[in-house]
Amino acid sequence: MDLGLAGKVALVTGSYRGTGAGMARVLAAEGATMLVHELEPGQSDGTMAAITDAGGMCHAVTGDIRTEAGTAALVADVRNVVDRVDIVVNNYGIAEGSDWTSSDTTSWHGSYDTNVVTAVRVTQAFLPGMQAAGWGRVVFVSTVGATRPGDQIPEYYTAKGALPSMAVSLAKHLAGTGITVNCVSPGIIATPEIVERFTERARREGRGTDWPSVEQLILEGRMANPSGRVATPEDVGRFVAFVVSEPGWHLNGAHLRFDGGAADAVT
């Protein structure tokens, strides 16, 4: 299937590492020019090298989107290398926080700013160009925890739970413009950090440290899913690639779970 992404310009926030890097690699392989976002100069070198080594086109763009000034710096960087942005994937976020025994609410404000307001800033910066072009794609990346939150780091799950509502609201606001807005919620992803963490746990428990053994360990706990597998960053990237594609034009205002059935929910 031709996804119609050749020649499109895509920005994936936080694409210097983890899931964002996987998305960037896939979108570049589909022909998009990638804007690889980093908070600080040099963070995206690995992702950039992977894309260029595979024959893709990419540019590093820098800015700490947790602040207004950092977002302005990102926008300036983008405008120095491309004349438009067709696709924005708001992937950046941090899964951290406190618990219900903490009386300090500072982390709640911080989590909302990190996981929600950053996406608002970046989206608003590039929407005018999409509207002028009559074509665009916006994706908010949430988590299975938006539907099935845990009892730890509740501020993170609450913040991520806002993103599906944002997608519906913005899709309505942009009705008839040629811009689609969706929210994608992955389950656990086999990022290098997750693989390292569970490999070390398997080693401590005297279990095999090959990937099938580690994957089974991951799926034995609360992260089990009916598919019986753990998605890679590239798996998530391929799903997002269809969501932002030309054939995916009728996906709009949707909350799309990519979790192997882990959310065990009807809606």
C-alpha positions as semicolon CSV with decimal commas, in nm:
position;residue;x (nm);y (nm);z (nm)
1;M;0,000;0,000;0,000
2;D;0,127;0,346;-0,088
3;L;0,085;0,556;0,226
4;G;0,134;0,879;0,034
5;L;0,403;1,002;0,273
6;A;0,676;1,062;0,016
7;G;0,761;1,431;0,020
8;K;0,571;1,503;0,340
9;V;0,752;1,674;0,628
10;A;0,697;1,515;0,969
11;L;0,789;1,631;1,318
12;V;0,790;1,372;1,597
13;T;0,857;1,529;1,935
14;G;1,101;1,342;2,155
15;S;1,221;1,142;1,855
16;Y;1,581;1,139;1,973
17;R;1,513;0,821;2,171
18;G;1,279;0,531;2,241
19;T;0,938;0,510;2,078
20;G;0,978;0,846;1,908
21;A;1,298;0,728;1,740
22;G;1,117;0,420;1,612
23;M;0,841;0,634;1,466
24;A;1,095;0,862;1,301
25;R;1,278;0,569;1,141
26;V;0,956;0,423;0,999
27;L;0,821;0,753;0,867
28;A;1,154;0,827;0,702
29;A;1,151;0,482;0,542
30;E;0,808;0,567;0,399
31;G;0,955;0,872;0,228
32;A;0,880;1,151;0,474
33;T;1,143;1,412;0,553
34;M;1,190;1,374;0,927
35;L;1,240;1,652;1,177
36;V;1,411;1,466;1,460
37;H;1,338;1,655;1,779
38;E;1,581;1,679;2,068
39;L;1,571;1,884;2,387
40;E;1,944;1,956;2,373
41;P;2,193;1,957;2,083
42;G;2,348;1,621;2,008
43;Q;2,076;1,401;2,161
44;S;1,940;1,298;1,822
45;D;2,271;1,191;1,665
46;G;2,190;0,820;1,689
47;T;1,844;0,852;1,536
48;M;1,977;1,079;1,263
49;A;2,251;0,831;1,174
50;A;2,003;0,542;1,157
51;I;1,780;0,735;0,919
52;T;2,054;0,860;0,690
53;D;2,229;0,521;0,684
54;A;1,901;0,373;0,558
55;G;1,878;0,637;0,284
56;G;1,624;0,862;0,453
57;M;1,604;1,239;0,478
58;C;1,613;1,411;0,817
59;H;1,708;1,723;1,008
60;A;1,779;1,766;1,378
61;V;1,565;2,034;1,545
62;T;1,624;2,147;1,901
63;G;1,406;2,301;2,169
64;D;1,289;2,229;2,522
65;I;0,916;2,221;2,454
66;R;0,842;2,225;2,827
67;T;0,882;2,603;2,807
68;E;0,748;2,876;2,580
69;A;1,101;2,991;2,499
70;G;1,213;2,638;2,417
71;T;0,915;2,588;2,188
72;A;0,994;2,914;2,010
73;A;1,351;2,789;1,963
74;L;1,218;2,466;1,812
75;V;0,993;2,655;1,571
76;A;1,285;2,874;1,464
77;D;1,501;2,565;1,407
78;V;1,228;2,404;1,198
79;R;1,185;2,714;0,984
80;N;1,557;2,721;0,917
81;V;1,549;2,379;0,747
82;V;1,201;2,335;0,593
83;D;0,926;2,558;0,461
84;R;0,637;2,367;0,615
85;V;0,536;2,085;0,850
86;D;0,267;1,847;0,726
87;I;0,259;1,601;1,017
88;V;0,300;1,658;1,390
89;V;0,324;1,357;1,620
90;N;0,318;1,471;1,983
91;N;0,515;1,183;2,128
92;Y;0,720;1,357;2,397
93;G;0,625;1,276;2,754
94;I;0,769;1,144;3,079
95;A;0,622;0,860;3,285
96;E;0,708;0,977;3,633
97;G;0,531;1,106;3,941
98;S;0,445;1,032;4,302
99;D;0,170;0,824;4,463
100;W;-0,156;0,882;4,647
101;T;0,020;0,918;4,984
102;S;0,201;1,236;4,878
103;S;0,042;1,564;4,981
104;D;0,270;1,770;4,753
105;T;0,075;1,857;4,438
106;T;0,370;2,014;4,256
107;S;0,425;1,698;4,054
108;W;0,065;1,710;3,929
109;H;0,121;2,051;3,772
110;G;0,455;1,939;3,632
111;S;0,314;1,620;3,478
112;Y;0,030;1,809;3,311
113;D;0,270;2,062;3,165
114;T;0,510;1,791;3,045
115;N;0,256;1,550;2,900
116;V;-0,025;1,781;2,786
117;V;0,078;2,145;2,752
118;T;0,390;2,059;2,551
119;A;0,161;1,900;2,290
120;V;-0,063;2,207;2,289
121;R;0,233;2,438;2,231
122;V;0,379;2,238;1,945
123;T;0,044;2,174;1,776
124;Q;-0,061;2,539;1,787
125;A;0,275;2,643;1,641
126;F;0,230;2,438;1,323
127;L;-0,145;2,434;1,268
128;P;-0,159;2,760;1,069
129;G;0,069;2,615;0,802
130;M;-0,142;2,301;0,774
131;Q;-0,458;2,508;0,747
132;A;-0,306;2,718;0,470
133;A;-0,206;2,402;0,283
134;G;-0,544;2,235;0,331
135;W;-0,378;1,914;0,450
136;G;-0,229;1,799;0,778
137;R;-0,206;1,529;1,039
138;V;-0,185;1,567;1,416
139;V;-0,134;1,274;1,652
140;F;-0,125;1,277;2,030
141;V;0,055;0,978;2,180
142;S;-0,102;0,864;2,505
143;T;-0,078;0,525;2,680
144;V;-0,278;0,218;2,770
145;G;-0,288;0,380;3,113
146;A;-0,529;0,641;2,979
147;T;-0,789;0,363;2,980
148;R;-0,639;0,134;3,244
149;P;-0,444;0,352;3,489
150;G;-0,233;0,207;3,766
151;D;-0,228;0,319;4,126
152;Q;0,126;0,459;4,104
153;I;0,225;0,787;3,930
154;P;-0,144;0,888;3,910
155;E;-0,056;1,236;3,785
156;Y;0,101;1,082;3,474
157;Y;-0,201;0,866;3,392
158;T;-0,435;1,157;3,456
159;A;-0,237;1,382;3,222
160;K;-0,220;1,119;2,950
161;G;-0,592;1,059;2,996
162;A;-0,654;1,417;2,878
163;L;-0,507;1,353;2,533
164;P;-0,798;1,154;2,383
165;S;-1,032;1,440;2,477
166;M;-0,794;1,690;2,321
167;A;-0,794;1,492;1,997
168;V;-1,173;1,492;1,974
169;S;-1,199;1,862;2,057
170;L;-0,933;1,966;1,807
171;A;-1,077;1,743;1,533
172;K;-1,410;1,922;1,573
173;H;-1,239;2,260;1,567
174;L;-1,061;2,169;1,242
175;A;-1,365;2,023;1,067
176;G;-1,349;2,066;0,690
177;T;-0,986;2,182;0,684
178;G;-0,824;1,864;0,551
179;I;-0,646;1,813;0,883
180;T;-0,710;1,499;1,088
181;V;-0,643;1,466;1,460
182;N;-0,615;1,136;1,644
183;C;-0,482;0,990;1,967
184;V;-0,276;0,669;1,971
185;S;-0,237;0,479;2,299
186;P;0,029;0,206;2,295
187;G;0,073;-0,057;2,561
188;I;0,416;-0,146;2,695
189;I;0,683;-0,100;2,428
190;A;1,015;-0,280;2,395
191;T;1,226;0,035;2,407
192;P;1,594;-0,011;2,494
193;E;1,520;0,105;2,849
194;I;1,238;-0,145;2,899
195;V;1,440;-0,431;2,751
196;E;1,737;-0,346;2,972
197;R;1,522;-0,322;3,285
198;F;1,352;-0,658;3,236
199;T;1,671;-0,829;3,117
200;E;1,836;-0,728;3,442
201;R;1,535;-0,855;3,637
202;A;1,552;-1,187;3,451
203;R;1,921;-1,213;3,536
204;R;1,852;-1,150;3,906
205;E;1,582;-1,417;3,904
206;G;1,806;-1,671;3,730
207;R;1,597;-1,677;3,416
208;G;1,698;-1,668;3,052
209;T;1,808;-1,331;2,918
210;D;1,730;-1,398;2,552
211;W;1,447;-1,183;2,413
212;P;1,173;-1,454;2,408
213;S;1,242;-1,524;2,778
214;V;1,248;-1,155;2,868
215;E;0,932;-1,090;2,667
216;Q;0,756;-1,369;2,857
217;L;0,865;-1,213;3,187
218;I;0,717;-0,879;3,081
219;L;0,387;-1,043;2,991
220;E;0,353;-1,238;3,317
221;G;0,251;-0,936;3,521
222;R;0,005;-0,652;3,482
223;M;0,136;-0,589;3,132
224;A;-0,013;-0,906;2,983
225;N;-0,214;-0,881;2,663
226;P;-0,414;-1,130;2,453
227;S;-0,173;-1,094;2,160
228;G;0,101;-1,246;2,373
229;R;0,370;-1,016;2,238
230;V;0,538;-0,685;2,323
231;A;0,541;-0,421;2,049
232;T;0,866;-0,260;1,936
233;P;0,908;0,113;1,868
234;E;0,898;0,028;1,497
235;D;0,567;-0,156;1,542
236;V;0,420;0,159;1,692
237;G;0,579;0,359;1,412
238;R;0,411;0,147;1,145
239;F;0,073;0,196;1,308
240;V;0,125;0,572;1,335
241;A;0,242;0,580;0,973
242;F;-0,098;0,452;0,863
243;V;-0,280;0,695;1,094
244;V;-0,102;0,992;0,932
245;S;-0,119;0,850;0,580
246;E;-0,327;0,953;0,284
247;P;-0,530;0,627;0,295
248;G;-0,601;0,703;0,662
249;W;-0,785;1,024;0,575
250;H;-1,113;0,908;0,734
251;L;-0,957;0,837;1,074
252;N;-1,040;1,150;1,269
253;G;-1,113;1,232;1,631
254;A;-1,038;0,874;1,728
255;H;-0,873;0,717;2,033
256;L;-0,677;0,429;1,880
257;R;-0,542;0,171;2,125
258;F;-0,234;-0,021;2,010
259;D;-0,186;-0,244;2,310
260;G;-0,253;-0,602;2,201
261;G;-0,581;-0,592;2,390
262;A;-0,425;-0,501;2,724
263;A;-0,682;-0,231;2,794
264;D;-0,957;-0,499;2,806
265;A;-1,219;-0,229;2,748
266;V;-1,505;-0,190;2,502
267;T;-1,476;0,185;2,446
